[in-house]
PDB file of C-alpha atoms in Angstrom:
ATOM      1  CA  MET Q  52     -24.706-122.989 -27.994  1.00 42.00           C
ATOM      2  CA  ALA Q  53     -27.792-120.826 -28.538  1.00 45.00           C
ATOM      3  CA  LYS Q  54     -30.739-122.359 -30.345  1.00 47.00           C
ATOM      4  CA  ARG Q  55     -31.352-121.033 -33.807  1.00 47.00           C
ATOM      5  CA  ALA Q  56     -34.499-118.909 -34.050  1.00 46.00           C
ATOM      6  CA  MET Q  57     -37.360-120.629 -35.813  1.00 41.00           C
ATOM      7  CA  THR Q  58     -38.345-118.955 -39.080  1.00 45.00           C
ATOM      8  CA  SER Q  59     -41.125-119.526 -41.540  1.00 45.00           C
ATOM      9  CA  GLU Q  60     -38.583-121.147 -43.875  1.00 44.00           C
ATOM     10  CA  SER Q  61     -37.682-123.740 -41.226  1.00 39.00           C
ATOM     11  CA  LEU Q  62     -41.300-124.802 -40.756  1.00 50.00           C
ATOM     12  CA  SER Q  63     -42.557-127.589 -43.003  1.00 74.00           C
ATOM     13  CA  PHE Q  64     -45.846-126.776 -44.691  1.00 83.00           C
ATOM     14  CA  ASP Q  65     -47.952-129.742 -45.786  1.00 87.00           C
ATOM     15  CA  PRO Q  66     -50.489-128.846 -48.492  1.00 90.00           C
ATOM     16  CA  GLU Q  67     -51.548-132.477 -48.909  1.00 89.00           C
ATOM     17  CA  LEU Q  68     -52.752-133.083 -45.318  1.00 90.00           C
ATOM     18  CA  SER Q  69     -52.284-136.795 -45.955  1.00 83.00           C
ATOM     19  CA  GLU Q  70     -52.590-137.664 -42.254  1.00 87.00           C
ATOM     20  CA  LEU Q  71     -56.193-136.453 -42.117  1.00 88.00           C
ATOM     21  CA  PRO Q  72     -59.353-138.283 -43.223  1.00 87.00           C
ATOM     22  CA  ARG Q  73     -60.583-137.245 -46.672  1.00 82.00           C
ATOM     23  CA  GLU Q  74     -63.643-135.322 -45.452  1.00 81.00           C
ATOM     24  CA  VAL Q  75     -61.569-133.447 -42.871  1.00 92.00           C
ATOM     25  CA  ARG Q  76     -58.917-132.655 -45.464  1.00 92.00           C
ATOM     26  CA  TRP Q  77     -61.482-131.104 -47.803  1.00 94.00           C
ATOM     27  CA  ARG Q  78     -62.849-128.836 -45.086  1.00 94.00           C
ATOM     28  CA  GLU Q  79     -59.338-127.751 -44.130  1.00 94.00           C
ATOM     29  CA  TRP Q  80     -58.495-126.994 -47.776  1.00 95.00           C
ATOM     30  CA  MET Q  81     -61.651-124.893 -47.935  1.00 95.00           C
ATOM     31  CA  ASN Q  82     -60.593-123.052 -44.772  1.00 95.00           C
ATOM     32  CA  ARG Q  83     -57.118-122.426 -46.180  1.00 95.00           C
ATOM     33  CA  VAL Q  84     -58.397-120.993 -49.460  1.00 97.00           C
ATOM     34  CA  GLU Q  85     -60.965-118.856 -47.651  1.00 97.00           C
ATOM     35  CA  ALA Q  86     -58.282-117.567 -45.258  1.00 96.00           C
ATOM     36  CA  VAL Q  87     -56.004-116.555 -48.142  1.00 97.00           C
ATOM     37  CA  LEU Q  88     -58.832-114.781 -49.964  1.00 97.00           C
ATOM     38  CA  PHE Q  89     -59.941-113.054 -46.775  1.00 95.00           C
ATOM     39  CA  ALA Q  90     -56.438-111.759 -46.044  1.00 95.00           C
ATOM     40  CA  ALA Q  91     -55.433-110.769 -49.587  1.00 95.00           C
ATOM     41  CA  PRO Q  92     -56.051-107.126 -50.584  1.00 91.00           C
ATOM     42  CA  ASN Q  93     -56.028-108.011 -54.298  1.00 92.00           C
ATOM     43  CA  PRO Q  94     -57.451-110.834 -56.441  1.00 94.00           C
ATOM     44  CA  VAL Q  95     -55.604-114.116 -55.879  1.00 96.00           C
ATOM     45  CA  GLU Q  96     -54.657-116.263 -58.858  1.00 95.00           C
ATOM     46  CA  ARG Q  97     -55.027-120.030 -59.181  1.00 94.00           C
ATOM     47  CA  GLU Q  98     -51.286-120.684 -58.839  1.00 94.00           C
ATOM     48  CA  GLU Q  99     -51.183-118.946 -55.471  1.00 95.00           C
ATOM     49  CA  LEU Q 100     -54.176-120.861 -54.117  1.00 96.00           C
ATOM     50  CA  SER Q 101     -52.809-124.161 -55.437  1.00 94.00           C
ATOM     51  CA  ARG Q 102     -49.831-123.815 -53.096  1.00 94.00           C
ATOM     52  CA  VAL Q 103     -51.995-124.395 -50.021  1.00 94.00           C
ATOM     53  CA  ILE Q 104     -54.060-127.398 -51.175  1.00 93.00           C
ATOM     54  CA  GLY Q 105     -53.340-130.847 -52.537  1.00 86.00           C
ATOM     55  CA  ARG Q 106     -51.720-131.241 -55.943  1.00 84.00           C
ATOM     56  CA  GLU Q 107     -54.689-133.019 -57.499  1.00 87.00           C
ATOM     57  CA  ILE Q 108     -57.350-130.769 -55.993  1.00 91.00           C
ATOM     58  CA  SER Q 109     -59.440-128.408 -58.142  1.00 94.00           C
ATOM     59  CA  VAL Q 110     -59.335-124.818 -56.907  1.00 95.00           C
ATOM     60  CA  GLU Q 111     -62.651-124.208 -58.692  1.00 96.00           C
ATOM     61  CA  LEU Q 112     -64.405-127.025 -56.784  1.00 96.00           C
ATOM     62  CA  ILE Q 113     -63.026-125.749 -53.479  1.00 96.00           C
ATOM     63  CA  ILE Q 114     -64.293-122.240 -54.244  1.00 97.00           C
ATOM     64  CA  ASP Q 115     -67.693-123.578 -55.335  1.00 97.00           C
ATOM     65  CA  ASP Q 116     -68.095-125.247 -51.933  1.00 97.00           C
ATOM     66  CA  ILE Q 117     -66.976-122.119 -50.076  1.00 97.00           C
ATOM     67  CA  ARG Q 118     -69.479-120.031 -52.036  1.00 97.00           C
ATOM     68  CA  ALA Q 119     -72.217-122.503 -51.130  1.00 97.00           C
ATOM     69  CA  ASP Q 120     -71.344-121.935 -47.461  1.00 96.00           C
ATOM     70  CA  LEU Q 121     -71.542-118.172 -48.008  1.00 96.00           C
ATOM     71  CA  GLN Q 122     -75.139-118.232 -49.252  1.00 95.00           C
ATOM     72  CA  GLY Q 123     -77.074-115.731 -47.172  1.00 94.00           C
ATOM     73  CA  LYS Q 124     -73.919-113.901 -46.085  1.00 95.00           C
ATOM     74  CA  PRO Q 125     -73.314-110.242 -47.054  1.00 95.00           C
ATOM     75  CA  TYR Q 126     -70.136-111.188 -48.911  1.00 94.00           C
ATOM     76  CA  ASP Q 127     -69.148-113.617 -51.644  1.00 96.00           C
ATOM     77  CA  ILE Q 128     -66.173-114.830 -53.698  1.00 96.00           C
ATOM     78  CA  VAL Q 129     -66.083-113.371 -57.207  1.00 95.00           C
ATOM     79  CA  SER Q 130     -63.953-114.083 -60.272  1.00 94.00           C
ATOM     80  CA  VAL Q 131     -62.071-110.899 -61.090  1.00 93.00           C
ATOM     81  CA  ALA Q 132     -58.843-109.892 -62.862  1.00 92.00           C
ATOM     82  CA  GLY Q 133     -57.906-113.501 -63.612  1.00 91.00           C
ATOM     83  CA  GLY Q 134     -58.257-114.623 -59.990  1.00 95.00           C
ATOM     84  CA  TRP Q 135     -60.684-114.622 -57.089  1.00 96.00           C
ATOM     85  CA  GLN Q 136     -61.485-112.065 -54.414  1.00 96.00           C
ATOM     86  CA  MET Q 137     -63.846-111.794 -51.449  1.00 95.00           C
ATOM     87  CA  ARG Q 138     -66.206-108.843 -51.923  1.00 94.00           C
ATOM     88  CA  THR Q 139     -69.289-107.595 -50.154  1.00 93.00           C
ATOM     89  CA  ARG Q 140     -72.492-108.032 -52.090  1.00 93.00           C
ATOM     90  CA  ALA Q 141     -73.772-104.996 -53.984  1.00 90.00           C
ATOM     91  CA  ALA Q 142     -76.948-104.944 -51.865  1.00 93.00           C
ATOM     92  CA  TYR Q 143     -74.872-103.896 -48.847  1.00 91.00           C
ATOM     93  CA  ALA Q 144     -72.911-101.077 -50.501  1.00 88.00           C
ATOM     94  CA  GLU Q 145     -75.252 -98.412 -49.088  1.00 91.00           C
ATOM     95  CA  VAL Q 146     -75.046 -99.949 -45.613  1.00 91.00           C
ATOM     96  CA  ILE Q 147     -71.256 -99.887 -45.654  1.00 88.00           C
ATOM     97  CA  GLN Q 148     -71.202 -96.325 -46.946  1.00 87.00           C
ATOM     98  CA  ALA Q 149     -73.667 -95.173 -44.286  1.00 91.00           C
ATOM     99  CA  SER Q 150     -71.544 -96.668 -41.514  1.00 91.00           C
ATOM    100  CA  LYS Q 151     -68.539 -94.524 -42.529  1.00 86.00           C
ATOM    101  CA  ALA Q 152     -66.385 -97.371 -41.219  1.00 87.00           C
ATOM    102  CA  LEU Q 153     -64.169 -97.396 -44.319  1.00 79.00           C
ATOM    103  CA  PRO Q 154     -62.057 -94.566 -45.719  1.00 77.00           C
ATOM    104  CA  GLU Q 155     -63.329 -92.952 -48.908  1.00 70.00           C
ATOM    105  CA  ARG Q 156     -61.643 -94.662 -51.870  1.00 66.00           C
ATOM    106  CA  ARG Q 157     -63.713 -93.313 -54.721  1.00 70.00           C
ATOM    107  CA  LEU Q 158     -61.978 -93.205 -58.086  1.00 77.00           C
ATOM    108  CA  ASP Q 159     -63.660 -90.803 -60.481  1.00 81.00           C
ATOM    109  CA  PHE Q 160     -63.090 -90.326 -64.192  1.00 88.00           C
ATOM    110  CA  GLY Q 161     -63.745 -87.253 -66.298  1.00 89.00           C
ATOM    111  CA  GLN Q 162     -65.587 -87.752 -69.572  1.00 89.00           C
ATOM    112  CA  THR Q 163     -62.403 -87.412 -71.641  1.00 91.00           C
ATOM    113  CA  GLU Q 164     -60.501 -89.826 -69.402  1.00 93.00           C
ATOM    114  CA  LEU Q 165     -63.274 -92.369 -69.703  1.00 91.00           C
ATOM    115  CA  MET Q 166     -63.467 -92.080 -73.477  1.00 91.00           C
ATOM    116  CA  VAL Q 167     -59.701 -92.598 -73.755  1.00 94.00           C
ATOM    117  CA  LEU Q 168     -59.837 -95.530 -71.327  1.00 95.00           C
ATOM    118  CA  VAL Q 169     -62.658 -97.212 -73.254  1.00 92.00           C
ATOM    119  CA  SER Q 170     -60.767 -96.735 -76.533  1.00 93.00           C
ATOM    120  CA  ILE Q 171     -57.656 -98.366 -75.075  1.00 95.00           C
ATOM    121  CA  ALA Q 172     -59.637-101.186 -73.472  1.00 94.00           C
ATOM    122  CA  TYR Q 173     -61.303-102.204 -76.742  1.00 93.00           C
ATOM    123  CA  HIS Q 174     -58.384-101.629 -79.133  1.00 93.00           C
ATOM    124  CA  GLN Q 175     -55.282-102.495 -77.103  1.00 94.00           C
ATOM    125  CA  PRO Q 176     -52.417-102.430 -77.681  1.00 94.00           C
ATOM    126  CA  ILE Q 177     -52.883 -98.988 -79.201  1.00 95.00           C
ATOM    127  CA  THR Q 178     -50.777 -95.820 -79.479  1.00 95.00           C
ATOM    128  CA  ARG Q 179     -51.855 -92.381 -78.321  1.00 94.00           C
ATOM    129  CA  ALA Q 180     -52.175 -91.394 -81.978  1.00 94.00           C
ATOM    130  CA  GLY Q 181     -54.428 -94.386 -82.527  1.00 94.00           C
ATOM    131  CA  VAL Q 182     -56.670 -93.319 -79.653  1.00 95.00           C
ATOM    132  CA  SER Q 183     -56.809 -89.791 -81.075  1.00 94.00           C
ATOM    133  CA  GLU Q 184     -57.876 -91.193 -84.452  1.00 93.00           C
ATOM    134  CA  ILE Q 185     -60.693 -93.202 -82.861  1.00 91.00           C
ATOM    135  CA  LEU Q 186     -61.967 -90.220 -80.869  1.00 91.00           C
ATOM    136  CA  GLY Q 187     -61.564 -87.695 -83.654  1.00 92.00           C
ATOM    137  CA  ARG Q 188     -59.620 -85.389 -81.369  1.00 92.00           C
ATOM    138  CA  GLU Q 189     -56.293 -85.447 -79.572  1.00 92.00           C
ATOM    139  CA  ALA Q 190     -55.813 -87.762 -76.615  1.00 93.00           C
ATOM    140  CA  SER Q 191     -53.500 -85.523 -74.608  1.00 93.00           C
ATOM    141  CA  ARG Q 192     -50.436 -86.672 -72.718  1.00 93.00           C
ATOM    142  CA  GLU Q 193     -52.068 -85.284 -69.569  1.00 94.00           C
ATOM    143  CA  VAL Q 194     -55.048 -87.626 -69.900  1.00 95.00           C
ATOM    144  CA  ILE Q 195     -52.799 -90.604 -70.616  1.00 95.00           C
ATOM    145  CA  GLY Q 196     -50.706 -89.647 -67.587  1.00 94.00           C
ATOM    146  CA  ALA Q 197     -53.790 -89.387 -65.379  1.00 94.00           C
ATOM    147  CA  LEU Q 198     -54.933 -92.870 -66.386  1.00 95.00           C
ATOM    148  CA  ARG Q 199     -51.461 -94.255 -65.711  1.00 95.00           C
ATOM    149  CA  GLU Q 200     -51.418 -92.565 -62.305  1.00 93.00           C
ATOM    150  CA  LYS Q 201     -54.745 -94.236 -61.498  1.00 93.00           C
ATOM    151  CA  GLU Q 202     -53.127 -97.541 -62.587  1.00 93.00           C
ATOM    152  CA  MET Q 203     -55.795 -98.122 -65.224  1.00 95.00           C
ATOM    153  CA  ILE Q 204     -53.318 -98.383 -68.110  1.00 94.00           C
ATOM    154  CA  THR Q 205     -49.637 -99.109 -68.622  1.00 95.00           C
ATOM    155  CA  ALA Q 206     -47.146 -99.134 -71.478  1.00 94.00           C
ATOM    156  CA  GLY Q 207     -47.495-102.028 -73.898  1.00 93.00           C
ATOM    157  CA  PRO Q 208     -45.174-103.189 -76.697  1.00 92.00           C
ATOM    158  CA  ARG Q 209     -43.758-100.611 -79.059  1.00 91.00           C
ATOM    159  CA  SER Q 210     -45.708-100.120 -82.264  1.00 90.00           C
ATOM    160  CA  PRO Q 211     -44.094-101.312 -85.542  1.00 90.00           C
ATOM    161  CA  THR Q 212     -45.019 -97.941 -87.082  1.00 87.00           C
ATOM    162  CA  PRO Q 213     -42.329 -95.279 -87.822  1.00 87.00           C
ATOM    163  CA  GLY Q 214     -40.728 -94.007 -84.640  1.00 86.00           C
ATOM    164  CA  ALA Q 215     -41.810 -97.130 -82.737  1.00 89.00           C
ATOM    165  CA  PRO Q 216     -44.091 -95.254 -80.309  1.00 91.00           C
ATOM    166  CA  PHE Q 217     -45.300 -96.911 -77.132  1.00 91.00           C
ATOM    167  CA  THR Q 218     -48.681 -98.569 -77.147  1.00 95.00           C
ATOM    168  CA  TYR Q 219     -50.972 -98.683 -74.128  1.00 95.00           C
ATOM    169  CA  VAL Q 220     -52.841-101.574 -72.534  1.00 96.00           C
ATOM    170  CA  THR Q 221     -55.140-101.911 -69.547  1.00 95.00           C
ATOM    171  CA  THR Q 222     -53.971-103.382 -66.234  1.00 95.00           C
ATOM    172  CA  ARG Q 223     -55.184-105.932 -63.693  1.00 92.00           C
ATOM    173  CA  THR Q 224     -56.167-102.929 -61.563  1.00 91.00           C
ATOM    174  CA  PHE Q 225     -58.501-101.891 -64.395  1.00 93.00           C
ATOM    175  CA  LEU Q 226     -60.115-105.339 -64.384  1.00 92.00           C
ATOM    176  CA  SER Q 227     -60.424-105.373 -60.608  1.00 89.00           C
ATOM    177  CA  HIS Q 228     -61.846-101.850 -60.406  1.00 89.00           C
ATOM    178  CA  PHE Q 229     -64.606-102.574 -62.920  1.00 88.00           C
ATOM    179  CA  GLY Q 230     -65.290-106.092 -61.624  1.00 88.00           C
ATOM    180  CA  LEU Q 231     -64.125-107.889 -64.768  1.00 91.00           C
ATOM    181  CA  ASP Q 232     -62.562-111.338 -64.803  1.00 89.00           C
ATOM    182  CA  GLY Q 233     -60.965-110.608 -68.185  1.00 90.00           C
ATOM    183  CA  LEU Q 234     -61.291-108.410 -71.266  1.00 91.00           C
ATOM    184  CA  ARG Q 235     -63.815-110.864 -72.705  1.00 90.00           C
ATOM    185  CA  ASP Q 236     -66.230-109.574 -70.052  1.00 89.00           C
ATOM    186  CA  LEU Q 237     -66.248-106.048 -71.466  1.00 90.00           C
ATOM    187  CA  PRO Q 238     -69.757-105.046 -72.613  1.00 85.00           C
ATOM    188  CA  ASP Q 239     -70.368-104.929 -76.354  1.00 82.00           C
ATOM    189  CA  ILE Q 240     -68.937-101.765 -77.866  1.00 73.00           C
ATOM    190  CA  GLU Q 241     -72.360-101.108 -79.415  1.00 72.00           C
ATOM    191  CA  VAL Q 242     -73.782-100.687 -75.906  1.00 66.00           C
ATOM    192  CA  LEU Q 243     -71.329 -97.891 -75.189  1.00 63.00           C
ATOM    193  CA  GLU Q 244     -71.909 -96.262 -78.569  1.00 64.00           C
ATOM    194  CA  ASP Q 245     -75.690 -96.364 -78.172  1.00 63.00           C
ATOM    195  CA  SER Q 246     -75.399 -94.840 -74.696  1.00 58.00           C
ATOM    196  CA  GLY Q 247     -73.515 -91.865 -76.122  1.00 56.00           C
ATOM    197  CA  MET Q 248     -70.533 -92.553 -73.886  1.00 53.00           C
ATOM    198  CA  LEU Q 249     -68.058 -92.578 -76.757  1.00 53.00           C
ATOM    199  CA  THR Q 250     -69.352 -89.276 -78.039  1.00 50.00           C
ATOM    200  CA  GLY Q 251     -69.418 -87.536 -74.686  1.00 46.00           C
ATOM    201  CA  LYS Q 252     -73.224 -87.340 -74.504  1.00 42.00           C
ATOM    202  CA  SER Q 253     -73.861 -89.554 -71.513  1.00 37.00           C
ATOM    203  CA  GLY Q 254     -72.775 -89.674 -67.891  1.00 37.00           C
ATOM    204  CA  ALA Q 255     -74.674 -92.853 -67.096  1.00 34.00           C
ATOM    205  CA  GLU Q 256     -73.221 -96.083 -65.823  1.00 37.00           C
ATOM    206  CA  VAL Q 257     -73.148 -98.551 -68.703  1.00 36.00           C
ATOM    207  CA  GLY Q 258     -73.100-102.328 -68.935  1.00 35.00           C
ATOM    208  CA  SER Q 259     -71.816-104.999 -66.565  1.00 37.00           C
ATOM    209  CA  ALA Q 260     -68.414-103.397 -66.486  1.00 44.00           C
ATOM    210  CA  GLY Q 261     -69.847-100.458 -64.569  1.00 50.00           C
ATOM    211  CA  PHE Q 262     -68.105 -97.666 -66.476  1.00 55.00           C
ATOM    212  CA  GLY Q 263     -69.112 -94.471 -64.677  1.00 51.00           C
ATOM    213  CA  VAL Q 264     -68.193 -90.858 -65.229  1.00 45.00           C
ATOM    214  CA  GLU Q 265     -68.170 -87.549 -63.410  1.00 46.00           C
ATOM    215  CA  ASP Q 266     -69.397 -84.606 -65.482  1.00 43.00           C
ATOM    216  CA  GLU Q 267     -66.702 -82.216 -66.612  1.00 46.00           C
ATOM    217  CA  GLU Q 268     -67.108 -78.461 -66.536  1.00 38.00           C
TER     218      GLU Q 268
END
């Protein structure tokens, strides 16, 4: 009788590492969390990291110790989009760009797109009509579609107003792209208003969220 092929399901995974001394266990938990973050293309949430360490172990303490080990390295672990992600430090962005080792992944926004995105971010869930009211001009379906294609926004709950139109909300991709852990990290709306971004008078990068814009013809 042929032996059954071994699969990942048939292997027993021990997150507790109870057979190891405490100090060795901690280092191995650190290695496991770092390995997951290194391999993951997107931010990793607490629940996912908790699967590879002991039940009573704090993910935050593990990450704090990993970050201490990364002092002086060109990369770090950052809190973003409700999870954690390994990212190169901003000081090395020019070095990486100059090497041309990575494919170009620039995501640009026109002024109108950015104004619509900011309106949704600060007033979500909000309908297209609501965005138009804030801006004082129509937020076109084309702009909404472009932001959805870039995975910055998605459909939210239907509005209780007549016709029950869809509302729009920002996504985890939005948080990740602008380096935000959550919506509470958005810069004060007054900062954007003072910069002229909400009136189409500025193309500058604004606030910790890093909202940037390409000039429109």
